[in-house]
PDB file of C-alpha atoms in Angstrom:
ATOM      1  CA  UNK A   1      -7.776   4.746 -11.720  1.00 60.00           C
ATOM      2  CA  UNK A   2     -10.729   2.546 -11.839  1.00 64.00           C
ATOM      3  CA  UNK A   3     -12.596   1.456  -8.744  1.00 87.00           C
ATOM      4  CA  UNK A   4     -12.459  -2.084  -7.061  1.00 93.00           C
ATOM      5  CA  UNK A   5     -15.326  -3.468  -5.231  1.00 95.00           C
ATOM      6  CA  UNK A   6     -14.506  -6.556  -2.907  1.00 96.00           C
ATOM      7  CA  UNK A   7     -16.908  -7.733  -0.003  1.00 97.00           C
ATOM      8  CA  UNK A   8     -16.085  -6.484   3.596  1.00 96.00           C
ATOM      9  CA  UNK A   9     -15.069 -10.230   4.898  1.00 97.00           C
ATOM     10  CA  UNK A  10     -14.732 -13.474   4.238  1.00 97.00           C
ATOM     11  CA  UNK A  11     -13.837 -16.888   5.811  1.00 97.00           C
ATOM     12  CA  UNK A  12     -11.969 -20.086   4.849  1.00 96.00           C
ATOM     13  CA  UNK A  13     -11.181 -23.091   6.592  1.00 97.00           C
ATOM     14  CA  UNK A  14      -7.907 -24.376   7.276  1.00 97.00           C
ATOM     15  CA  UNK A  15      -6.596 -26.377   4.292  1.00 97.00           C
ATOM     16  CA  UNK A  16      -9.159 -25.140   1.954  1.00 97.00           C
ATOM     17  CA  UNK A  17      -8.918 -23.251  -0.764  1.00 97.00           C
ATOM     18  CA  UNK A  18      -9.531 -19.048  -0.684  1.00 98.00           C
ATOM     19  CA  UNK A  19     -11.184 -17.486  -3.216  1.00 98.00           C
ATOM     20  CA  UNK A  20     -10.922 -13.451  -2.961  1.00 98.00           C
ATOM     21  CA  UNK A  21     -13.097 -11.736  -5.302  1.00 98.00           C
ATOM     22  CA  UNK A  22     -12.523  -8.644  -7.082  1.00 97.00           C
ATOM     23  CA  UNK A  23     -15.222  -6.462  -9.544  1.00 96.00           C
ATOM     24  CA  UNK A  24     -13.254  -3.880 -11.389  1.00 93.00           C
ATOM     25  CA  UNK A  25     -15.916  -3.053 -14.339  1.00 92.00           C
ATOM     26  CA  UNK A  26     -14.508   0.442 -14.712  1.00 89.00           C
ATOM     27  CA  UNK A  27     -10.963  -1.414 -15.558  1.00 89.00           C
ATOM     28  CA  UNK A  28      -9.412   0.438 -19.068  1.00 85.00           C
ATOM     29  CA  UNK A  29      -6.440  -1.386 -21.394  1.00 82.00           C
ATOM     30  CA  UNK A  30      -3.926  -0.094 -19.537  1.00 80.00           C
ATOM     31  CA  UNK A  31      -4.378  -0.751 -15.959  1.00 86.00           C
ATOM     32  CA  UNK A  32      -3.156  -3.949 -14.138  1.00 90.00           C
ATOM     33  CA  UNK A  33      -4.478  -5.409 -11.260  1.00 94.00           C
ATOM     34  CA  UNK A  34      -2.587  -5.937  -8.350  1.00 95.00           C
ATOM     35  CA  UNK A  35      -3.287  -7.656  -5.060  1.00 97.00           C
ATOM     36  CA  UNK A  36      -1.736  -6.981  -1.293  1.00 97.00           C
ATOM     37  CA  UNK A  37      -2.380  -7.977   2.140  1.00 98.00           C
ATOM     38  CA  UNK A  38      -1.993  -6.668   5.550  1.00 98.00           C
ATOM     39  CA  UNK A  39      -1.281  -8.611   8.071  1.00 96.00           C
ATOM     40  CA  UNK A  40      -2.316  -6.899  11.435  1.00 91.00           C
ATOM     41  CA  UNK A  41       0.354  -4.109  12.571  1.00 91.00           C
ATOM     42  CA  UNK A  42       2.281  -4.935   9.472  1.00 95.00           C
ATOM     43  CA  UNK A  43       2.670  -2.915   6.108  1.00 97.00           C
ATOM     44  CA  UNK A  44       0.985  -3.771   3.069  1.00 97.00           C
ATOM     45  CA  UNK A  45       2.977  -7.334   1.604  1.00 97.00           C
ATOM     46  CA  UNK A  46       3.148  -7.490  -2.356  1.00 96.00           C
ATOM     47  CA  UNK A  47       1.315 -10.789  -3.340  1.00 97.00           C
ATOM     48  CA  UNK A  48       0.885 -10.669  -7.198  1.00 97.00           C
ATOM     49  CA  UNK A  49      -0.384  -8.492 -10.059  1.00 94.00           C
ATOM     50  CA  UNK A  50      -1.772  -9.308 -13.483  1.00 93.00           C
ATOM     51  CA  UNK A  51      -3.052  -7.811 -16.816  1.00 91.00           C
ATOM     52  CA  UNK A  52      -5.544 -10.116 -18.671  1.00 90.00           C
ATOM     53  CA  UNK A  53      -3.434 -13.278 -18.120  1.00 87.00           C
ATOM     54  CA  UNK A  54      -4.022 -15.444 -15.547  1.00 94.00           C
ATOM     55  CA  UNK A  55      -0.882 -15.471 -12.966  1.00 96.00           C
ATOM     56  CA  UNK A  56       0.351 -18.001 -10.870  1.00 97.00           C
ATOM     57  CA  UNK A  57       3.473 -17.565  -8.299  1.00 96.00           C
ATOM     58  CA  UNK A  58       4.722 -19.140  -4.603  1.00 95.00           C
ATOM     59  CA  UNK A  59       2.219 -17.276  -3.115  1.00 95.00           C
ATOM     60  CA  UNK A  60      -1.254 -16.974  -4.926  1.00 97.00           C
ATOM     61  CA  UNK A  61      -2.450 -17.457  -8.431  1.00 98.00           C
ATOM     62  CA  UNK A  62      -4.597 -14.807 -10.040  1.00 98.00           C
ATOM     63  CA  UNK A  63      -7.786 -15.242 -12.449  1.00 97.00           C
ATOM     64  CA  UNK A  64      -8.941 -12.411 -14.466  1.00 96.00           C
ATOM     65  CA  UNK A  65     -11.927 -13.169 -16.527  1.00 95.00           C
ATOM     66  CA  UNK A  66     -11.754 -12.247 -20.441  1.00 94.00           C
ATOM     67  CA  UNK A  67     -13.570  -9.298 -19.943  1.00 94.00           C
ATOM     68  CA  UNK A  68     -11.516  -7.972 -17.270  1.00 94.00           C
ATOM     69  CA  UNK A  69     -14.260  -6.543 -15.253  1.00 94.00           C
ATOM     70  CA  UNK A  70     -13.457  -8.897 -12.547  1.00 96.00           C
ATOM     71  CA  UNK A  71     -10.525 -11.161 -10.915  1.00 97.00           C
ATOM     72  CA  UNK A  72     -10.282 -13.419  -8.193  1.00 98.00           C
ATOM     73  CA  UNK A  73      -7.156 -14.048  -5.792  1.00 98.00           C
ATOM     74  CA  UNK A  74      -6.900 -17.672  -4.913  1.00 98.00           C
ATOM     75  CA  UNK A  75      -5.099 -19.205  -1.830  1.00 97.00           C
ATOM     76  CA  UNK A  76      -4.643 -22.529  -2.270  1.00 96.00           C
ATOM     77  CA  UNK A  77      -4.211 -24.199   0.663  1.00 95.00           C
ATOM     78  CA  UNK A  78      -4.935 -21.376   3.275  1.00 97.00           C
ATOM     79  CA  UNK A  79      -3.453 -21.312   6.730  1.00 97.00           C
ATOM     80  CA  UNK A  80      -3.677 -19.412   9.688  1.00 97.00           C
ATOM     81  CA  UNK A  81      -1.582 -17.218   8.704  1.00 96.00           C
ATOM     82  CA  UNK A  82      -3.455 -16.311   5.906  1.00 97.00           C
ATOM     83  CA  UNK A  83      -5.782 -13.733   8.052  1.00 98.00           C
ATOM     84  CA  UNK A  84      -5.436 -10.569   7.146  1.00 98.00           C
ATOM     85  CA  UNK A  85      -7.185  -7.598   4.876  1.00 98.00           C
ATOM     86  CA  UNK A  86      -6.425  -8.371   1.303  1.00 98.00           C
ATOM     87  CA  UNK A  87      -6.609  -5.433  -0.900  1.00 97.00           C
ATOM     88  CA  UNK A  88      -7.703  -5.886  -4.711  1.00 96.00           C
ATOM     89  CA  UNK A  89      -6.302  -2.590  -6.710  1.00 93.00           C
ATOM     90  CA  UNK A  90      -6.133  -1.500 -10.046  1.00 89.00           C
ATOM     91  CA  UNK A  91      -3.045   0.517 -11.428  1.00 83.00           C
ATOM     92  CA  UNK A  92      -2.593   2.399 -13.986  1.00 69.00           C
ATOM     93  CA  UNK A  93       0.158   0.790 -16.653  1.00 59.00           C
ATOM     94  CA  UNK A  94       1.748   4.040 -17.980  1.00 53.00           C
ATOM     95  CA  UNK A  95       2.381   6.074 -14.744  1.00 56.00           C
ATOM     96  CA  UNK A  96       2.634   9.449 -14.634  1.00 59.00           C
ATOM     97  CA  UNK A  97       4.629  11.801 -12.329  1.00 60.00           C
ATOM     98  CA  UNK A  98       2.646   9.405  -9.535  1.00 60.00           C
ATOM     99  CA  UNK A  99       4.872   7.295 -10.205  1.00 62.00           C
ATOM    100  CA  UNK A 100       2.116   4.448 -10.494  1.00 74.00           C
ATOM    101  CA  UNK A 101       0.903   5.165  -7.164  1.00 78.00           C
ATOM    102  CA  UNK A 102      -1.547   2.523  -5.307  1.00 86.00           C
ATOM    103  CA  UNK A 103      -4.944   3.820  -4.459  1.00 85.00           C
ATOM    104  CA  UNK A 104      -6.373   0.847  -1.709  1.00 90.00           C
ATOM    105  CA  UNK A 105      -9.819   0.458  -0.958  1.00 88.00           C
ATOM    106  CA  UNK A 106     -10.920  -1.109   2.191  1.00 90.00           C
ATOM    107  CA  UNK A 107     -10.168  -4.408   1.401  1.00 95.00           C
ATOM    108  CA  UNK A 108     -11.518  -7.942   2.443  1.00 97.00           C
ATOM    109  CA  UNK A 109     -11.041  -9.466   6.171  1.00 97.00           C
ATOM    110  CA  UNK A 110     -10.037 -13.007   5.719  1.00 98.00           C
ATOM    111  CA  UNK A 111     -10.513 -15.371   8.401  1.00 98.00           C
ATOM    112  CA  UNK A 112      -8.810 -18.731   7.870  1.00 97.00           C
ATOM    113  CA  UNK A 113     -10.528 -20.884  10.502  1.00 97.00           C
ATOM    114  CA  UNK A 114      -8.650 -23.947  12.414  1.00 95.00           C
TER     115      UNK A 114
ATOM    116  CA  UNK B   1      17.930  -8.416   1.941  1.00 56.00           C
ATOM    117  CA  UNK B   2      16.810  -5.904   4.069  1.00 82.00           C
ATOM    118  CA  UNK B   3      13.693  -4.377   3.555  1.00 95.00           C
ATOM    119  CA  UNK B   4      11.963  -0.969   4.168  1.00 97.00           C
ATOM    120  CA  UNK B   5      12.725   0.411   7.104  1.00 98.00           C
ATOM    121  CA  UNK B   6      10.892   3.195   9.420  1.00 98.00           C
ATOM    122  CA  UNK B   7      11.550   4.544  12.432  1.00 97.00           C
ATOM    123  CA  UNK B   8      10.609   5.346  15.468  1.00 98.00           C
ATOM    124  CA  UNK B   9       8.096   2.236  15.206  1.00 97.00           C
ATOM    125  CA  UNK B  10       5.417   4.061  18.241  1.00 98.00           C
ATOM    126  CA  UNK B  11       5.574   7.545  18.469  1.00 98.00           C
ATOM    127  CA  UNK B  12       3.135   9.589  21.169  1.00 98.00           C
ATOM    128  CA  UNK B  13       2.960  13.380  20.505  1.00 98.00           C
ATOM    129  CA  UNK B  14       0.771  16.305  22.297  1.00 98.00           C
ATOM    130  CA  UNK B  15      -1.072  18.174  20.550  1.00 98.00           C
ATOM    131  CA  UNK B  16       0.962  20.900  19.446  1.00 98.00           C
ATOM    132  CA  UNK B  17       4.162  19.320  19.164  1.00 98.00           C
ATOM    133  CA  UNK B  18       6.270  18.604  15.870  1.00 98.00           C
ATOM    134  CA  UNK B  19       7.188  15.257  14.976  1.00 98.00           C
ATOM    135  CA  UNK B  20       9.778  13.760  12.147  1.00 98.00           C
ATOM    136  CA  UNK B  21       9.233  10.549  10.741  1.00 98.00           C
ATOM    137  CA  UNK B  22      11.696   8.404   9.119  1.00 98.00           C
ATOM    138  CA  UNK B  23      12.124   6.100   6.250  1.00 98.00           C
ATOM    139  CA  UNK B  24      15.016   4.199   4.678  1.00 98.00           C
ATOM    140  CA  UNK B  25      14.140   2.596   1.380  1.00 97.00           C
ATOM    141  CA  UNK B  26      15.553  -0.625  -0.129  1.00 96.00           C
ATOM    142  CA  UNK B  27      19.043   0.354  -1.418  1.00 95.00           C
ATOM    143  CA  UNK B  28      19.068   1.199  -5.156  1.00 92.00           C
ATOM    144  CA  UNK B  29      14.655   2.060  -5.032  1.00 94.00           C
ATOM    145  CA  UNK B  30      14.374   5.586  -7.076  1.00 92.00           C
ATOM    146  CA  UNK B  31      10.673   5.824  -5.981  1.00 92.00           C
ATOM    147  CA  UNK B  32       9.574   6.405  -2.723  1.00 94.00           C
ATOM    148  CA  UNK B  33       5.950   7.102  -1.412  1.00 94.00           C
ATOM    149  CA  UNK B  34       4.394   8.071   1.990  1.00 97.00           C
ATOM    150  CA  UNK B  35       1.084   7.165   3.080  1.00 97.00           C
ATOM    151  CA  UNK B  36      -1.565   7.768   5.775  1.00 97.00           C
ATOM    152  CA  UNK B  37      -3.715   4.826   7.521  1.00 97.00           C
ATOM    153  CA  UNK B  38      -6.255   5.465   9.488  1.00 95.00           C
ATOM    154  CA  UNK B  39      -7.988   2.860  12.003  1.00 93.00           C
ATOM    155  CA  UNK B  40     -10.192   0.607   9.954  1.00 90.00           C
ATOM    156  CA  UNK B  41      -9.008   2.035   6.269  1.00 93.00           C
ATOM    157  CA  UNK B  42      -6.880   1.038   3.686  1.00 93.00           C
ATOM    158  CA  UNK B  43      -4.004   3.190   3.442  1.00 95.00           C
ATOM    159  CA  UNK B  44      -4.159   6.637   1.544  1.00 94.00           C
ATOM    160  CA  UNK B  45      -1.262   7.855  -0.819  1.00 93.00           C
ATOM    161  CA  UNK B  46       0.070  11.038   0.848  1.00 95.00           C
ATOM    162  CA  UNK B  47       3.349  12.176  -1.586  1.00 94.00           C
ATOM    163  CA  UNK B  48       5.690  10.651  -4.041  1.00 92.00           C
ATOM    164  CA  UNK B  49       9.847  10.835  -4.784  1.00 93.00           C
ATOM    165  CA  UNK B  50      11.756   9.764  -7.850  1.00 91.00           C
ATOM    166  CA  UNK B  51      15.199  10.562  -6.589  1.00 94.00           C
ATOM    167  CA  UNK B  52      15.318  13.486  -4.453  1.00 95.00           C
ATOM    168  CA  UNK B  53      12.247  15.042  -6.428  1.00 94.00           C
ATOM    169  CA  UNK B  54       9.326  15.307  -5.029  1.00 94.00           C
ATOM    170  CA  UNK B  55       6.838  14.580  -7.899  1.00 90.00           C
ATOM    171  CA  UNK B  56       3.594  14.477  -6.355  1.00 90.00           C
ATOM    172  CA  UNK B  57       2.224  15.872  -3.059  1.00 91.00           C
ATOM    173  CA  UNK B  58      -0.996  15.747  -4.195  1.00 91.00           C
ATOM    174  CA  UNK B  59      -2.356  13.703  -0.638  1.00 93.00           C
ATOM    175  CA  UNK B  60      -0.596  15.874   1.650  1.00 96.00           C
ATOM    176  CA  UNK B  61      -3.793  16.668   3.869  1.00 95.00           C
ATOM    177  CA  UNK B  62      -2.205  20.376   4.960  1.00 95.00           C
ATOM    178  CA  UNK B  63       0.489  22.436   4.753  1.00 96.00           C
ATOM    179  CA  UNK B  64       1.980  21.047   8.549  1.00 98.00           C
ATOM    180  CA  UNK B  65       2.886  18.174   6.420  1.00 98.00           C
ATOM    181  CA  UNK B  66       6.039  18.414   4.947  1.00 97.00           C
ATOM    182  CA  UNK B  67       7.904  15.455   3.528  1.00 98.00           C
ATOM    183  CA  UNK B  68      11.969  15.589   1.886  1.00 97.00           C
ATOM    184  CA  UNK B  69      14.454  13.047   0.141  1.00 97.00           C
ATOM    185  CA  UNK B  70      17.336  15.972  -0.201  1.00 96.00           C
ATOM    186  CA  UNK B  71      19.808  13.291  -1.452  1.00 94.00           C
ATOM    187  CA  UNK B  72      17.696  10.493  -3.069  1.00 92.00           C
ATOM    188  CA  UNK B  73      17.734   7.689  -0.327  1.00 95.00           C
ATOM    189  CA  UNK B  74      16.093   8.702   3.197  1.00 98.00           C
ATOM    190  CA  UNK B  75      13.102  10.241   3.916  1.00 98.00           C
ATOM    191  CA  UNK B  76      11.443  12.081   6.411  1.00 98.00           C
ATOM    192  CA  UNK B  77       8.275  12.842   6.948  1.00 98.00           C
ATOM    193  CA  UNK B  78       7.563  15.646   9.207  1.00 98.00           C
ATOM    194  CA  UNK B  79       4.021  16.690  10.708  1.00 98.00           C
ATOM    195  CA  UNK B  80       4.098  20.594  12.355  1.00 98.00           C
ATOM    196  CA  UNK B  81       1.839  21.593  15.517  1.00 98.00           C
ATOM    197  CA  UNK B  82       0.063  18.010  15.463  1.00 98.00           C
ATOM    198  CA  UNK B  83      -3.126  17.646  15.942  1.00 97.00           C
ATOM    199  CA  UNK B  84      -5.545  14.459  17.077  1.00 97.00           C
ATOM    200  CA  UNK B  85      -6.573  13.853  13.586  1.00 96.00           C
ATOM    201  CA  UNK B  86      -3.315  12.951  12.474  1.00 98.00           C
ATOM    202  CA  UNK B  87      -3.378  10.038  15.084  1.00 98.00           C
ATOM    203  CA  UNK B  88      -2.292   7.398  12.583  1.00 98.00           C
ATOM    204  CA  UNK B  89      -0.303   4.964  10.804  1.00 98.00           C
ATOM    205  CA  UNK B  90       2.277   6.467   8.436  1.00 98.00           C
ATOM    206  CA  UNK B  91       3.637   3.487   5.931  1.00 98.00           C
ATOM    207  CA  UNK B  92       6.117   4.272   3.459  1.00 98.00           C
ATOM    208  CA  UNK B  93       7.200   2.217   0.508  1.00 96.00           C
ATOM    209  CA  UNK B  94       9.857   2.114  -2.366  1.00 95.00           C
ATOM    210  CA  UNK B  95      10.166   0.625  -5.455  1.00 92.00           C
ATOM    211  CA  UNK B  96      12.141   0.591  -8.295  1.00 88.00           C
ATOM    212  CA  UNK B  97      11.350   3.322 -10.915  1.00 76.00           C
ATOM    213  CA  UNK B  98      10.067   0.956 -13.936  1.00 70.00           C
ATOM    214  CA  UNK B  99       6.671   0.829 -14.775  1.00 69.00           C
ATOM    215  CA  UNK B 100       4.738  -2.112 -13.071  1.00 77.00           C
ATOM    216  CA  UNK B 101       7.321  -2.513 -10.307  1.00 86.00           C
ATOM    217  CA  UNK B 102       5.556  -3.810  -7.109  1.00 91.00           C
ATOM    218  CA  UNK B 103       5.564  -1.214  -3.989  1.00 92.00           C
ATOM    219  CA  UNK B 104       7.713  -2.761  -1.104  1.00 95.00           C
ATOM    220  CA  UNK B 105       6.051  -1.116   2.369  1.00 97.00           C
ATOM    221  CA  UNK B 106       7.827  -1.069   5.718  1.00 98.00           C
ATOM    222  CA  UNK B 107       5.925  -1.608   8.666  1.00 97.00           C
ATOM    223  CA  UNK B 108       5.173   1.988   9.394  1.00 98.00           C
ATOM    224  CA  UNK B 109       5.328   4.704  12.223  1.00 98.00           C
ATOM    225  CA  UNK B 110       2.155   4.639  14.559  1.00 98.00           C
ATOM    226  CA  UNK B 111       1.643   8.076  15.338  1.00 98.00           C
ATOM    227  CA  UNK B 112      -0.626   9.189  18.544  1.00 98.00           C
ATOM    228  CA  UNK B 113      -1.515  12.530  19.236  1.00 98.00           C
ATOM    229  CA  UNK B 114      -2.639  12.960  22.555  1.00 96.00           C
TER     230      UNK B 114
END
């Protein structure tokens, strides 16, 4: 699978828009990206996952440039409850007996301010 | 509906001791994965199930790590003569066997090995 890069943290204020960025130049045709978060003492939640389209749903939309070497995760009105370590991964699209395992990095701390 | 679920939520261990770990997946998931979290890391892919086969237990860190799905639903993941290092957070997740289905992660078993 390729490797993500994201910075350690970030923070956002209240109301305000989060932008989570993502490098994946190693990315090949047949890996999606996918993003998660983890919410402290929780387990990883499913927020959304894309291929070269950009993605919208309830919770996020996602922007992958036409290269696909990078993405970026936007929040758009962030919260409080927004904090947590958000997780940028690529996956690969025809599993194997993996079963399309995720491979996380460390993530990005975000800190939604008040 | 309900989610993943894992038991015991906390579980404190000497050093020496064997320990089981449990996980029901959402009802009609084929796949089913264990993984390991340290403090401060992203979580790490330990072994896979489709069904009651165990596909991959490529991330098993030693042989005291032993994980079953004998009839395709629960799991358990079971850790012989524990040892401090294996002080950690063990998330499991389940999805649906199709390719690009997202992982659905329970809040996982913190383990402490005293």
């Amino acid at each position: 699978d390729a490797k993500t890069t994201q910075p350690t943290s970030m923070d956002c204020a209240e109301g305000r828009a989060a932008n989570l960025p993502c490098n994946h130049s190693t990315i090949s045709g047949n890996e999606y990206v996918y993003w998660y978060r983890q919410i402290h003492s929780q387990g990883p939640q499913y927020i959304i996952h894309g291929l070269k389209n950009n993605e919208t749903n309830e919770m996020a939309s996602l922007i992958i440039t036409e290269d696909r070497k990078s993405s970026t995760l936007i929040l758009p009105h962030a919260t409080l409850r927004d904090t947590a370590v958000y997780y940028c991964i690529v996956r690969v699209r025809d599993g194997s007996n993996s079963g399309y395992a995720l491979n996380f990095g460390k993530g990005t701390s975000l800190l939604v301010t008040p | 509906g309900a989610g993943v679920s894992q038991s015991p939520r906390y579980k404190v261990a000497k050093r020496g001791q064997d320990v089981a770990l449990r996980c029901d997946p959402i009802s009609g998931h084929v796949s089913l994965f264990w993984y390991q979290q340290a403090l401060g890391q992203g979580p790490e892919f330990l072994t896979y199930f489709q069904n009651e086969a165990q596909l991959d237990k490529s991330g098993l860190p030693s042989d005291r790590f032993f994980a079953e799905r004998p009839e395709g639903s629960v799991s358990t993941l079971k850790i012989q003569r524990t040892q401090q290092e294996d002080s950690a957070v063990y998330l499991c997740a389940s999805s649906l066997v199709r390719k690009n289905s997202p992982l659905h992660f329970g809040n996982g078993t913190r383990l402490t090995v005293t």
